[in-house]
Every structure is written in structure tokens, then in C-alpha cells.
mmCIF file of C-alpha atoms and ligand atoms in Angstrom:
data_model
loop_
_atom_site.group_PDB
_atom_site.id
_atom_site.type_symbol
_atom_site.label_atom_id
_atom_site.label_comp_id
_atom_site.label_asym_id
_atom_site.label_seq_id
_atom_site.Cartn_x
_atom_site.Cartn_y
_atom_site.Cartn_z
ATOM 1 C CA MET V 21 -48.777 15.610 19.082
ATOM 2 C CA LYS V 22 -52.425 16.316 19.725
ATOM 3 C CA SER V 23 -53.923 18.563 17.048
ATOM 4 C CA GLY V 24 -55.393 21.674 18.625
ATOM 5 C CA TRP V 25 -57.365 24.608 17.225
ATOM 6 C CA ARG V 26 -58.442 27.867 18.787
ATOM 7 C CA TRP V 27 -62.198 28.293 18.632
ATOM 8 C CA TYR V 28 -63.916 31.526 19.598
ATOM 9 C CA GLY V 29 -67.097 29.829 20.786
ATOM 10 C CA ALA V 30 -70.567 30.063 19.321
ATOM 11 C CA ASP V 31 -69.762 33.458 17.746
ATOM 12 C CA ASP V 32 -66.841 32.101 15.741
ATOM 13 C CA ALA V 33 -67.321 32.263 11.971
ATOM 14 C CA ILE V 34 -65.715 28.817 11.810
ATOM 15 C CA SER V 35 -67.905 25.919 12.865
ATOM 16 C CA LEU V 36 -66.948 22.980 15.041
ATOM 17 C CA LYS V 37 -67.670 20.702 12.105
ATOM 18 C CA GLU V 38 -65.105 22.546 9.992
ATOM 19 C CA ILE V 39 -62.619 22.356 12.827
ATOM 20 C CA ARG V 40 -63.089 18.645 13.228
ATOM 21 C CA GLN V 41 -62.672 18.122 9.496
ATOM 22 C CA ALA V 42 -59.294 19.852 9.747
ATOM 23 C CA GLY V 43 -58.137 16.829 11.776
ATOM 24 C CA VAL V 44 -58.485 18.474 15.155
ATOM 25 C CA THR V 45 -58.962 16.468 18.349
ATOM 26 C CA ASP V 46 -58.456 19.193 20.950
ATOM 27 C CA VAL V 47 -60.303 22.466 20.959
ATOM 28 C CA VAL V 48 -58.723 25.482 22.628
ATOM 29 C CA ALA V 49 -61.333 27.952 23.820
ATOM 30 C CA ALA V 50 -62.471 30.308 26.563
ATOM 31 C CA LEU V 51 -65.670 31.901 27.780
ATOM 32 C CA TYR V 52 -64.977 34.962 25.693
ATOM 33 C CA ARG V 53 -67.936 36.919 27.009
ATOM 34 C CA ARG V 54 -66.656 36.766 30.559
ATOM 35 C CA ARG V 55 -64.567 39.753 31.570
ATOM 36 C CA ALA V 56 -61.197 39.567 33.300
ATOM 37 C CA GLY V 57 -61.729 39.057 37.011
ATOM 38 C CA GLU V 58 -65.104 37.316 36.760
ATOM 39 C CA ILE V 59 -65.745 33.801 38.005
ATOM 40 C CA TRP V 60 -66.587 31.435 35.159
ATOM 41 C CA PRO V 61 -69.750 29.552 36.145
ATOM 42 C CA VAL V 62 -69.659 25.771 35.974
ATOM 43 C CA GLU V 63 -72.856 25.601 33.879
ATOM 44 C CA GLU V 64 -71.388 27.832 31.187
ATOM 45 C CA ILE V 65 -68.149 25.910 31.054
ATOM 46 C CA ARG V 66 -70.028 22.632 30.925
ATOM 47 C CA ALA V 67 -72.376 23.785 28.167
ATOM 48 C CA GLN V 68 -69.446 24.774 25.959
ATOM 49 C CA ALA V 69 -67.516 21.579 26.756
ATOM 50 C CA ASP V 70 -70.619 19.547 25.874
ATOM 51 C CA ALA V 71 -70.986 21.358 22.559
ATOM 52 C CA VAL V 72 -67.371 20.548 21.690
ATOM 53 C CA ARG V 73 -67.807 16.911 22.741
ATOM 54 C CA ALA V 74 -70.987 16.605 20.685
ATOM 55 C CA ALA V 75 -68.883 17.649 17.688
ATOM 56 C CA GLY V 76 -66.444 14.781 18.357
ATOM 57 C CA MET V 77 -63.623 16.705 20.080
ATOM 58 C CA GLU V 78 -62.557 17.721 23.587
ATOM 59 C CA TRP V 79 -62.224 21.210 24.999
ATOM 60 C CA SER V 80 -58.963 20.455 26.744
ATOM 61 C CA VAL V 81 -57.131 23.795 26.905
ATOM 62 C CA VAL V 82 -58.399 27.209 27.976
ATOM 63 C CA GLU V 83 -56.909 30.174 26.184
ATOM 64 C CA SER V 84 -57.087 32.394 28.134
ATOM 65 C CA VAL V 85 -58.294 32.994 31.639
ATOM 66 C CA PRO V 86 -57.112 36.616 31.589
ATOM 67 C CA VAL V 87 -55.327 37.981 34.618
ATOM 68 C CA HIS V 88 -57.012 41.200 35.750
ATOM 69 C CA GLU V 89 -54.855 44.304 35.421
ATOM 70 C CA ASP V 90 -55.319 44.953 39.160
ATOM 71 C CA ILE V 91 -53.535 41.681 39.942
ATOM 72 C CA LYS V 92 -50.583 42.829 37.848
ATOM 73 C CA LYS V 93 -50.510 46.186 39.627
ATOM 74 C CA HIS V 94 -51.587 45.111 43.138
ATOM 75 C CA SER V 95 -54.232 47.794 42.965
ATOM 76 C CA GLY V 96 -57.974 48.018 43.586
ATOM 77 C CA ASP V 97 -59.680 44.689 44.182
ATOM 78 C CA TRP V 98 -56.704 42.528 43.255
ATOM 79 C CA LYS V 99 -57.163 40.145 46.162
ATOM 80 C CA THR V 100 -60.781 39.483 45.199
ATOM 81 C CA TYR V 101 -59.700 38.881 41.609
ATOM 82 C CA ILE V 102 -57.171 36.292 42.761
ATOM 83 C CA GLU V 103 -59.887 34.509 44.751
ATOM 84 C CA ASN V 104 -62.122 34.615 41.671
ATOM 85 C CA TYR V 105 -59.309 33.198 39.564
ATOM 86 C CA LYS V 106 -58.959 30.299 41.980
ATOM 87 C CA GLN V 107 -62.678 29.603 41.772
ATOM 88 C CA THR V 108 -62.562 29.632 37.982
ATOM 89 C CA ILE V 109 -59.739 27.079 38.139
ATOM 90 C CA ARG V 110 -61.825 24.862 40.418
ATOM 91 C CA ASN V 111 -64.810 25.191 38.098
ATOM 92 C CA LEU V 112 -62.747 24.314 35.051
ATOM 93 C CA ALA V 113 -61.338 21.265 36.821
ATOM 94 C CA GLU V 114 -64.832 20.177 37.736
ATOM 95 C CA CYS V 115 -65.594 20.079 34.025
ATOM 96 C CA GLY V 116 -62.397 18.134 33.277
ATOM 97 C CA ILE V 117 -60.342 21.022 31.825
ATOM 98 C CA ARG V 118 -56.830 21.045 33.257
ATOM 99 C CA THR V 119 -54.682 23.305 31.087
ATOM 100 C CA VAL V 120 -54.927 27.080 31.369
ATOM 101 C CA CYS V 121 -53.054 29.418 29.025
ATOM 102 C CA TYR V 122 -52.722 33.019 30.188
ATOM 103 C CA ASN V 123 -50.221 35.837 29.985
ATOM 104 C CA PHE V 124 -48.773 38.500 32.234
ATOM 105 C CA MET V 125 -48.252 41.271 29.680
ATOM 106 C CA PRO V 126 -49.418 44.643 31.045
ATOM 107 C CA ILE V 127 -52.329 46.324 29.213
ATOM 108 C CA LEU V 128 -51.658 45.017 25.733
ATOM 109 C CA ASP V 129 -51.599 41.367 24.819
ATOM 110 C CA TRP V 130 -49.583 40.565 21.710
ATOM 111 C CA THR V 131 -48.880 43.626 19.657
ATOM 112 C CA ARG V 132 -48.565 44.100 15.926
ATOM 113 C CA SER V 133 -48.181 47.233 13.833
ATOM 114 C CA ASN V 134 -49.591 45.700 10.648
ATOM 115 C CA LEU V 135 -52.369 43.135 10.558
ATOM 116 C CA ASN V 136 -52.295 42.831 6.766
ATOM 117 C CA TYR V 137 -48.739 42.521 5.526
ATOM 118 C CA VAL V 138 -49.175 41.361 1.943
ATOM 119 C CA LEU V 139 -47.039 38.476 0.679
ATOM 120 C CA ALA V 140 -45.987 37.853 -2.904
ATOM 121 C CA ASP V 141 -48.915 35.480 -3.511
ATOM 122 C CA GLY V 142 -51.484 38.052 -2.350
ATOM 123 C CA SER V 143 -52.268 36.446 1.003
ATOM 124 C CA ASP V 144 -51.527 38.497 4.097
ATOM 125 C CA VAL V 145 -50.013 37.991 7.512
ATOM 126 C CA LEU V 146 -49.279 39.841 10.749
ATOM 127 C CA CYS V 147 -46.172 41.960 11.105
ATOM 128 C CA TYR V 148 -44.319 43.812 13.867
ATOM 129 C CA ASN V 149 -42.163 46.775 12.912
ATOM 130 C CA HIS V 150 -40.383 48.513 15.766
ATOM 131 C CA LEU V 151 -39.884 51.684 13.749
ATOM 132 C CA GLU V 152 -43.644 51.972 13.239
ATOM 133 C CA VAL V 153 -44.279 51.315 16.928
ATOM 134 C CA ALA V 154 -41.682 53.892 17.990
ATOM 135 C CA ALA V 155 -43.063 56.490 15.560
ATOM 136 C CA PHE V 156 -46.591 55.915 16.844
ATOM 137 C CA ASP V 157 -45.373 56.147 20.440
ATOM 138 C CA LEU V 158 -43.395 59.353 19.879
ATOM 139 C CA PHE V 159 -45.533 61.305 17.440
ATOM 140 C CA ALA V 160 -49.122 60.054 17.688
ATOM 141 C CA LEU V 161 -49.405 58.936 21.286
ATOM 142 C CA LYS V 162 -46.773 61.434 22.482
ATOM 143 C CA ARG V 163 -46.285 59.301 25.573
ATOM 144 C CA PRO V 164 -44.593 61.220 28.391
ATOM 145 C CA GLY V 165 -41.096 59.851 28.826
ATOM 146 C CA ALA V 166 -40.971 58.147 25.418
ATOM 147 C CA GLU V 167 -38.321 60.580 24.161
ATOM 148 C CA GLN V 168 -35.849 59.287 26.763
ATOM 149 C CA GLU V 169 -36.355 55.651 25.852
ATOM 150 C CA TYR V 170 -35.330 55.594 22.212
ATOM 151 C CA ASP V 171 -31.854 56.322 20.961
ATOM 152 C CA GLU V 172 -31.194 59.357 18.783
ATOM 153 C CA GLU V 173 -30.761 57.396 15.599
ATOM 154 C CA LEU V 174 -34.090 55.599 15.953
ATOM 155 C CA LYS V 175 -35.861 58.837 16.883
ATOM 156 C CA GLU V 176 -34.546 60.528 13.802
ATOM 157 C CA ARG V 177 -35.561 57.680 11.523
ATOM 158 C CA ALA V 178 -38.982 57.546 13.193
ATOM 159 C CA ARG V 179 -39.510 61.280 12.709
ATOM 160 C CA PHE V 180 -38.559 61.119 9.019
ATOM 161 C CA PHE V 181 -40.786 58.072 8.511
ATOM 162 C CA TRP V 182 -43.819 59.529 10.341
ATOM 163 C CA ASP V 183 -43.626 62.915 8.624
ATOM 164 C CA LYS V 184 -43.896 61.299 5.216
ATOM 165 C CA LEU V 185 -46.534 58.739 6.173
ATOM 166 C CA PRO V 186 -50.033 59.233 4.708
ATOM 167 C CA THR V 187 -52.837 59.580 7.254
ATOM 168 C CA ILE V 188 -54.348 56.285 6.242
ATOM 169 C CA GLU V 189 -51.100 54.484 7.038
ATOM 170 C CA ARG V 190 -50.875 56.268 10.374
ATOM 171 C CA MET V 191 -54.389 55.047 11.127
ATOM 172 C CA ARG V 192 -53.450 51.522 10.126
ATOM 173 C CA ILE V 193 -50.596 51.489 12.646
ATOM 174 C CA SER V 194 -52.683 53.014 15.409
ATOM 175 C CA ASN V 195 -55.581 50.633 14.862
ATOM 176 C CA SER V 196 -53.314 47.600 14.700
ATOM 177 C CA ILE V 197 -51.673 48.460 18.006
ATOM 178 C CA LEU V 198 -54.808 49.461 19.877
ATOM 179 C CA LEU V 199 -57.042 46.710 18.543
ATOM 180 C CA GLY V 200 -58.619 44.670 21.334
ATOM 181 C CA LEU V 201 -58.616 40.923 21.633
ATOM 182 C CA PRO V 202 -61.738 38.943 22.442
ATOM 183 C CA GLY V 203 -62.008 38.094 26.118
ATOM 184 C CA THR V 204 -58.614 39.600 26.882
ATOM 185 C CA VAL V 205 -58.338 43.295 26.215
ATOM 186 C CA ASP V 206 -60.728 45.916 24.860
ATOM 187 C CA ASP V 207 -60.147 48.190 21.887
ATOM 188 C CA LEU V 208 -58.471 51.266 23.293
ATOM 189 C CA THR V 209 -58.490 54.904 22.263
ATOM 190 C CA PRO V 210 -55.074 56.606 22.420
ATOM 191 C CA GLN V 211 -56.224 58.538 25.489
ATOM 192 C CA GLN V 212 -57.407 55.403 27.281
ATOM 193 C CA PHE V 213 -54.108 53.769 26.457
ATOM 194 C CA LEU V 214 -52.184 56.736 27.877
ATOM 195 C CA ASP V 215 -54.270 56.645 31.048
ATOM 196 C CA GLN V 216 -53.618 52.943 31.506
ATOM 197 C CA LEU V 217 -49.919 53.432 30.866
ATOM 198 C CA GLY V 218 -49.893 56.124 33.549
ATOM 199 C CA ALA V 219 -51.182 53.604 36.066
ATOM 200 C CA TYR V 220 -48.031 51.530 35.463
ATOM 201 C CA LYS V 221 -45.583 54.352 36.022
ATOM 202 C CA ASP V 222 -44.422 52.991 39.386
ATOM 203 C CA ILE V 223 -44.314 49.369 38.274
ATOM 204 C CA ASP V 224 -40.873 48.467 37.103
ATOM 205 C CA ASP V 225 -39.566 45.146 35.873
ATOM 206 C CA ALA V 226 -38.729 43.797 39.341
ATOM 207 C CA THR V 227 -42.122 44.779 40.750
ATOM 208 C CA LEU V 228 -44.063 43.200 37.910
ATOM 209 C CA ARG V 229 -42.046 40.003 38.323
ATOM 210 C CA LYS V 230 -42.775 39.924 42.022
ATOM 211 C CA HIS V 231 -46.487 40.412 41.367
ATOM 212 C CA MET V 232 -46.481 37.538 38.918
ATOM 213 C CA TYR V 233 -44.653 35.150 41.232
ATOM 214 C CA ASP V 234 -46.909 36.150 44.151
ATOM 215 C CA PHE V 235 -49.984 35.476 42.050
ATOM 216 C CA LEU V 236 -48.739 32.077 40.921
ATOM 217 C CA ASN V 237 -47.624 30.972 44.375
ATOM 218 C CA GLU V 238 -50.938 32.143 45.811
ATOM 219 C CA ILE V 239 -52.964 29.974 43.424
ATOM 220 C CA THR V 240 -50.616 26.964 43.684
ATOM 221 C CA PRO V 241 -52.567 25.161 46.450
ATOM 222 C CA VAL V 242 -55.614 25.176 44.164
ATOM 223 C CA LEU V 243 -53.508 23.787 41.331
ATOM 224 C CA ASP V 244 -52.246 21.042 43.635
ATOM 225 C CA ASP V 245 -55.824 20.182 44.629
ATOM 226 C CA THR V 246 -57.267 20.184 41.157
ATOM 227 C CA GLY V 247 -54.328 19.093 39.007
ATOM 228 C CA VAL V 248 -54.723 22.128 36.751
ATOM 229 C CA ASN V 249 -51.566 23.289 34.956
ATOM 230 C CA MET V 250 -50.922 26.964 34.276
ATOM 231 C CA ALA V 251 -49.201 27.507 30.926
ATOM 232 C CA ILE V 252 -47.961 31.064 30.586
ATOM 233 C CA HIS V 253 -47.828 32.568 27.119
ATOM 234 C CA PRO V 254 -44.554 34.390 26.412
ATOM 235 C CA ASP V 255 -44.455 38.106 25.725
ATOM 236 C CA ASP V 256 -45.069 39.122 22.142
ATOM 237 C CA PRO V 257 -42.996 40.906 21.001
ATOM 238 C CA PRO V 258 -40.430 39.630 23.497
ATOM 239 C CA ARG V 259 -39.188 43.057 24.511
ATOM 240 C CA PRO V 260 -40.411 46.006 26.600
ATOM 241 C CA ILE V 261 -42.758 48.274 24.651
ATOM 242 C CA PHE V 262 -44.325 51.645 25.466
ATOM 243 C CA GLY V 263 -42.194 51.758 28.590
ATOM 244 C CA LEU V 264 -43.952 48.668 29.965
ATOM 245 C CA PRO V 265 -41.860 45.890 31.427
ATOM 246 C CA ARG V 266 -42.057 42.514 29.706
ATOM 247 C CA ILE V 267 -40.993 39.703 31.956
ATOM 248 C CA LEU V 268 -41.386 36.484 30.028
ATOM 249 C CA SER V 269 -39.403 37.020 26.871
ATOM 250 C CA ASN V 270 -36.503 34.579 26.933
ATOM 251 C CA ALA V 271 -34.901 31.548 28.596
ATOM 252 C CA ALA V 272 -33.587 33.582 31.539
ATOM 253 C CA ASP V 273 -37.100 34.837 32.334
ATOM 254 C CA ILE V 274 -38.582 31.346 32.185
ATOM 255 C CA ARG V 275 -35.736 29.963 34.312
ATOM 256 C CA GLN V 276 -36.398 32.615 36.933
ATOM 257 C CA MET V 277 -40.134 31.904 36.951
ATOM 258 C CA TYR V 278 -39.508 28.156 37.365
ATOM 259 C CA LYS V 279 -37.186 28.908 40.266
ATOM 260 C CA GLU V 280 -39.474 31.385 42.033
ATOM 261 C CA CYS V 281 -42.543 29.242 41.427
ATOM 262 C CA PRO V 282 -41.301 25.688 41.932
ATOM 263 C CA SER V 283 -44.651 23.906 41.597
ATOM 264 C CA SER V 284 -44.714 21.548 38.629
ATOM 265 C CA HIS V 285 -48.166 23.030 37.847
ATOM 266 C CA ILE V 286 -46.575 26.354 36.909
ATOM 267 C CA GLY V 287 -45.487 25.835 33.333
ATOM 268 C CA LEU V 288 -45.310 27.218 29.862
ATOM 269 C CA THR V 289 -47.121 27.613 26.569
ATOM 270 C CA LEU V 290 -44.288 27.154 24.111
ATOM 271 C CA CYS V 291 -45.174 29.777 21.519
ATOM 272 C CA THR V 292 -42.578 29.662 18.773
ATOM 273 C CA GLY V 293 -43.801 32.806 17.079
ATOM 274 C CA SER V 294 -43.641 34.937 20.217
ATOM 275 C CA LEU V 295 -40.239 33.690 21.303
ATOM 276 C CA GLY V 296 -39.073 33.803 17.696
ATOM 277 C CA GLY V 297 -39.704 37.549 17.631
ATOM 278 C CA GLY V 298 -36.453 37.764 19.589
ATOM 279 C CA ILE V 299 -33.716 37.103 17.059
ATOM 280 C CA GLU V 300 -31.455 35.693 19.798
ATOM 281 C CA ASN V 301 -34.016 33.220 21.188
ATOM 282 C CA ASP V 302 -33.381 29.585 20.273
ATOM 283 C CA GLU V 303 -36.846 28.013 20.349
ATOM 284 C CA VAL V 304 -35.618 24.402 20.234
ATOM 285 C CA ALA V 305 -33.122 24.945 23.062
ATOM 286 C CA ILE V 306 -35.890 26.622 25.080
ATOM 287 C CA PHE V 307 -38.201 23.703 24.424
ATOM 288 C CA LYS V 308 -35.584 21.210 25.576
ATOM 289 C CA GLU V 309 -34.563 23.122 28.690
ATOM 290 C CA PHE V 310 -38.119 23.639 29.950
ATOM 291 C CA ALA V 311 -39.759 20.571 28.407
ATOM 292 C CA GLU V 312 -41.037 18.976 31.611
ATOM 293 C CA ARG V 313 -43.285 21.920 32.334
ATOM 294 C CA ILE V 314 -44.510 22.663 28.808
ATOM 295 C CA TYR V 315 -48.253 22.021 28.802
ATOM 296 C CA PHE V 316 -49.362 23.529 25.519
ATOM 297 C CA CYS V 317 -47.747 24.644 22.253
ATOM 298 C CA HIS V 318 -48.363 27.293 19.623
ATOM 299 C CA PHE V 319 -46.393 26.447 16.511
ATOM 300 C CA ARG V 320 -45.873 28.932 13.695
ATOM 301 C CA ASN V 321 -42.966 30.371 11.823
ATOM 302 C CA ILE V 322 -41.673 33.842 11.282
ATOM 303 C CA GLN V 323 -39.271 35.771 9.100
ATOM 304 C CA HIS V 324 -37.084 38.600 10.311
ATOM 305 C CA GLU V 325 -37.020 41.154 7.506
ATOM 306 C CA ALA V 326 -34.522 43.489 9.182
ATOM 307 C CA PRO V 327 -33.545 44.338 12.766
ATOM 308 C CA GLY V 328 -36.794 45.100 14.609
ATOM 309 C CA ILE V 329 -39.071 43.900 11.804
ATOM 310 C CA PHE V 330 -40.565 40.440 11.752
ATOM 311 C CA ARG V 331 -43.616 38.950 10.150
ATOM 312 C CA GLU V 332 -45.273 35.587 9.882
ATOM 313 C CA SER V 333 -43.999 33.197 7.248
ATOM 314 C CA GLU V 334 -45.404 31.901 4.021
ATOM 315 C CA SER V 335 -45.425 28.477 5.690
ATOM 316 C CA HIS V 336 -45.521 27.148 9.242
ATOM 317 C CA LEU V 337 -42.499 25.020 8.368
ATOM 318 C CA VAL V 338 -40.162 27.601 6.874
ATOM 319 C CA GLY V 339 -38.507 30.556 8.598
ATOM 320 C CA LYS V 340 -36.528 31.370 11.698
ATOM 321 C CA VAL V 341 -38.028 28.545 13.735
ATOM 322 C CA ASP V 342 -36.507 25.095 13.245
ATOM 323 C CA MET V 343 -39.778 23.191 13.067
ATOM 324 C CA ILE V 344 -38.108 19.822 12.507
ATOM 325 C CA GLY V 345 -36.021 20.288 15.652
ATOM 326 C CA LEU V 346 -39.106 21.338 17.584
ATOM 327 C CA ILE V 347 -41.244 18.391 16.607
ATOM 328 C CA LYS V 348 -38.407 16.059 17.493
ATOM 329 C CA ALA V 349 -38.104 17.735 20.902
ATOM 330 C CA LEU V 350 -41.877 17.510 21.327
ATOM 331 C CA PHE V 351 -41.836 13.799 20.552
ATOM 332 C CA ALA V 352 -39.022 13.195 23.050
ATOM 333 C CA GLU V 353 -41.004 14.921 25.800
ATOM 334 C CA GLU V 354 -44.244 13.148 24.897
ATOM 335 C CA LYS V 355 -42.419 9.846 25.105
ATOM 336 C CA ARG V 356 -40.956 10.714 28.498
ATOM 337 C CA ARG V 357 -44.329 11.608 29.992
ATOM 338 C CA GLY V 358 -46.278 8.947 28.110
ATOM 339 C CA GLU V 359 -48.838 11.471 26.925
ATOM 340 C CA GLY V 360 -49.465 13.799 23.988
ATOM 341 C CA ILE V 361 -49.204 17.591 24.198
ATOM 342 C CA VAL V 362 -51.750 19.833 22.475
ATOM 343 C CA VAL V 363 -50.213 21.854 19.644
ATOM 344 C CA ARG V 364 -52.236 24.398 17.772
ATOM 345 C CA PRO V 365 -51.285 26.082 14.515
ATOM 346 C CA ASP V 366 -50.827 29.584 15.808
ATOM 347 C CA HIS V 367 -52.098 32.052 13.261
ATOM 348 C CA GLY V 368 -52.164 31.487 9.567
ATOM 349 C CA ARG V 369 -52.267 33.505 6.414
ATOM 350 C CA HIS V 370 -55.415 35.336 5.401
ATOM 351 C CA MET V 371 -55.949 33.684 2.023
ATOM 352 C CA GLU V 372 -58.267 34.134 -0.922
ATOM 353 C CA ILE V 373 -60.666 31.509 0.435
ATOM 354 C CA ASP V 374 -60.820 33.494 3.652
ATOM 355 C CA ARG V 375 -62.262 36.616 2.053
ATOM 356 C CA VAL V 376 -65.802 35.273 2.458
ATOM 357 C CA ARG V 377 -65.985 35.547 6.224
ATOM 358 C CA LYS V 378 -64.701 37.719 8.982
ATOM 359 C CA CYS V 379 -62.346 36.098 11.454
ATOM 360 C CA TYR V 380 -60.041 37.620 14.037
ATOM 361 C CA SER V 381 -56.681 38.665 12.629
ATOM 362 C CA GLY V 382 -54.424 35.647 12.399
ATOM 363 C CA TYR V 383 -57.287 33.228 12.952
ATOM 364 C CA ASP V 384 -58.648 32.567 9.476
ATOM 365 C CA TYR V 385 -59.687 29.111 8.392
ATOM 366 C CA GLY V 386 -57.605 28.635 5.240
ATOM 367 C CA GLY V 387 -54.287 29.771 6.669
ATOM 368 C CA ARG V 388 -54.605 27.652 9.783
ATOM 369 C CA LEU V 389 -55.903 24.674 7.828
ATOM 370 C CA VAL V 390 -52.752 24.745 5.713
ATOM 371 C CA GLY V 391 -50.613 25.345 8.814
ATOM 372 C CA LEU V 392 -52.057 22.419 10.708
ATOM 373 C CA ALA V 393 -51.767 20.151 7.676
ATOM 374 C CA GLU V 394 -48.113 21.099 7.303
ATOM 375 C CA LEU V 395 -47.377 20.438 10.968
ATOM 376 C CA ARG V 396 -49.218 17.115 10.929
ATOM 377 C CA GLY V 397 -47.439 16.075 7.755
ATOM 378 C CA LEU V 398 -44.065 16.912 9.215
ATOM 379 C CA ALA V 399 -44.914 15.109 12.459
ATOM 380 C CA PHE V 400 -46.079 12.053 10.537
ATOM 381 C CA GLY V 401 -42.883 12.007 8.527
ATOM 382 C CA ILE V 402 -40.688 12.318 11.601
ATOM 383 C CA ALA V 403 -42.697 9.704 13.512
ATOM 384 C CA ASN V 404 -42.175 7.316 10.625
ATOM 385 C CA GLY V 405 -38.527 8.062 10.142
ATOM 386 C CA VAL V 406 -39.035 9.704 6.741
ATOM 387 C CA ALA V 407 -37.119 12.855 7.625
ATOM 388 C CA GLY V 408 -34.196 10.825 8.911
HETATM 389 C C1 LIG K 517 -52.330 35.717 19.881
HETATM 390 C C2 LIG K 517 -52.374 34.821 21.024
HETATM 391 C C3 LIG K 517 -52.334 35.547 22.352
HETATM 392 C C4 LIG K 517 -52.614 34.565 23.483
HETATM 393 C C5 LIG K 517 -52.593 35.189 24.844
HETATM 394 C C6 LIG K 517 -52.654 34.137 25.913
HETATM 395 O O1 LIG K 517 -52.674 35.342 18.821
HETATM 396 O O2 LIG K 517 -51.389 33.868 20.947
HETATM 397 O O3 LIG K 517 -53.294 36.548 22.352
HETATM 398 O O4 LIG K 517 -53.869 34.000 23.302
HETATM 399 O O5 LIG K 517 -51.465 35.955 25.038
HETATM 400 O O6 LIG K 517 -53.040 34.727 27.111
#
């Protein structure tokens, strides 16, 4: 298990020195100022890789090279954006970076309705509540067609809930959902979101799948040439939202992608928290089935509070995800390939020691420091036979 850490580049409130002192060997980063569709210049990649190396680590995984919305829709300049993507892959390979994490979720990347769910000890975590999302969709966004997509019972509960909700709480839900992510998606206003949703009205599940497979097969020759591996990040939450198809949510979706895109360079980011949002997903079974093409891992744990409501755990080790089973499966795969896989603690609590600086939601120092320490401790114990 190689210890990874997501770093937001020179603008990150957390320094490379602090990251290294957390026990990290592999930095996960991107050129966050580059917009989706742009070619990443070699000099910029190299400068950032050099900075990471000077701090005693390697920039070995990119998270993410975002896929332009036009590629997902086959609209506008999508063909140019695919060519640009290929060039970025070549440029990354030239600088020795051979793992690319990305996703194929339309418009929104991962989606939460509460970025500050407070735990008993006063720290806070990220939470997804489908009732809140449905209420926002129906009564704030008023998305055309939304009424037909929710069942009567949920609509009634959502109406009751929204009517009683103070404005500040309504704002909290709206802001959480529409918040942008650095280098991936911009902050959106409700109107911008509605406009973008409108552009997907003719793109159903089968079409989006086809666009993804076409994209991956189109870039495969470049992957073969350069040895770069594409590690798709699963949908989060792993279900359709706002009428948008989600096509990488479970084992069946991954199986289909592996079949349609047979290159060994088309693989997976095994994100336990995203997959774990689906109560029926078995993260360890998924790891084992798709192990040979897992190129990067996000490990975290979650708790399902009720149907449709899940949040991140008090600990990376405790919750729905069987972390012992996962680390054992990881070790088995690492042994088979004779090489370590980068695992990063995915998200962490926002703790008291984190109040002094502003980090992106989920990416505080304290919470991830604890998370990584827990994962490394568990791995060390398993490697040494302590846990049986
Ligand atoms: C959330 C992250 C995702 C991930 C992208 C990869 O915290 O795991 O935003 O970086 O989906 O493209």
C-alpha cells in the first residue's frame, strides 16, 4: 500500500512538508487552474512534479483530468477536446505520470446535501440525504419533469419537510449541491444548473454509456503508446440524480465497461465511499472481481443512517465498508502484480485543529491525518499477521 494524499497545488492551505510528515510517499494532484478541455503543458506539469519531488515525494497520480461536458454529450467541439485529452496524456507520460483518475458524471461531480454534518464529538463530516436532494429538486429548482421521477410518498415527505425548513437550511442544501469543485466543475446558480440539465434532456443512460465507451476506445492507442492507465472514479452517490443518468455505480456497470473497453489500461479508482453509498454494493467483492485493473484507491468509511441517508464515519476503519477485508484484497493484488497501489485517505473529519485554515470540504488536514494513520496502522497489523 503506497500512502497517497490529495494536494491542491501551490494554493493548498496544506504544505508539502506537512503532507510528507503524514507519512505520504505519493502525491495525488492536478493542474487545478487548467479548465476542462485544455491541453496541460509539459512545463507546467514538470514544474509541479519537480516541486513534489523536491519535498521528498512523487506526483504519481493525477486527480483529475476532467472530461469536458461536450465529450459526454457529443456536442460542440467534442472531437477537439478528445484530441486535447490525448495530448495531455502524452504530456503527463513525458513527465513520468501514468495514472489518471477521472469521472464520467454529467454536470455535477460528487454530490452532497450537507457539508457539515456534526458528529457527537463536535467534528463534522459530509452527508448525502436523498430527501433533501428531492426537496431541493422539486421545490427550489422546480426542475421540469422532476414531479414524474419521484414516487408519491417521497414527494409528500419532501413537501412537508421543505415547507417547515428555515431559509438558512434551504440555503445550506442548495449551496452544498451547487458548490463547485476545483479544476472540475464551477459553482453553479440554480438557473445555470437548470440550463445545463436541459442540455442533457436527450441523453439517456444508454447514450451516455456509449459516449463513455467511445471516448475510452478512442484514447486507447495513446494509452498503449504511453503506458498511462485510466482509473475511473465511480458515481457518487451511486444512483441517478436530477434526472441525469449515472453509469458507473455498481459491479454490473464496471463489468460492462471492462467488456466494452477491453484494454488493460482502462481501469478503476476503487472508491469505497462512493460505492458504499449504495447499500447493496459489496466493496470487497468489487475489489476482488476487478482487482487486475484497479490502479488507484480512495479508502474511507461511511454510515447509512436510514434509507437514502449516508454520511462519513467517525473513523476510516469503522462503518459499512469492511476495511480489513479491503486491505487484505489490496495486499493480494499487490502481491500478484509485484507492485504497490496508491491509496489515499479519501476525505476526513473537519476537526477542532482544522478550524485555523480553510480547506476544501472533506480535505482538511486533521481528519485525513487521522484517517491515513488508521489505514497505515491497520495495513501494518495485517502485513505482520497481528489481525490474524
Ligand atoms: C471527491 C472526489 C471526487 C473525485 C472525482 C474524480 O472528493 O473523490 O471529486 O476527485 O470524481 O474525477
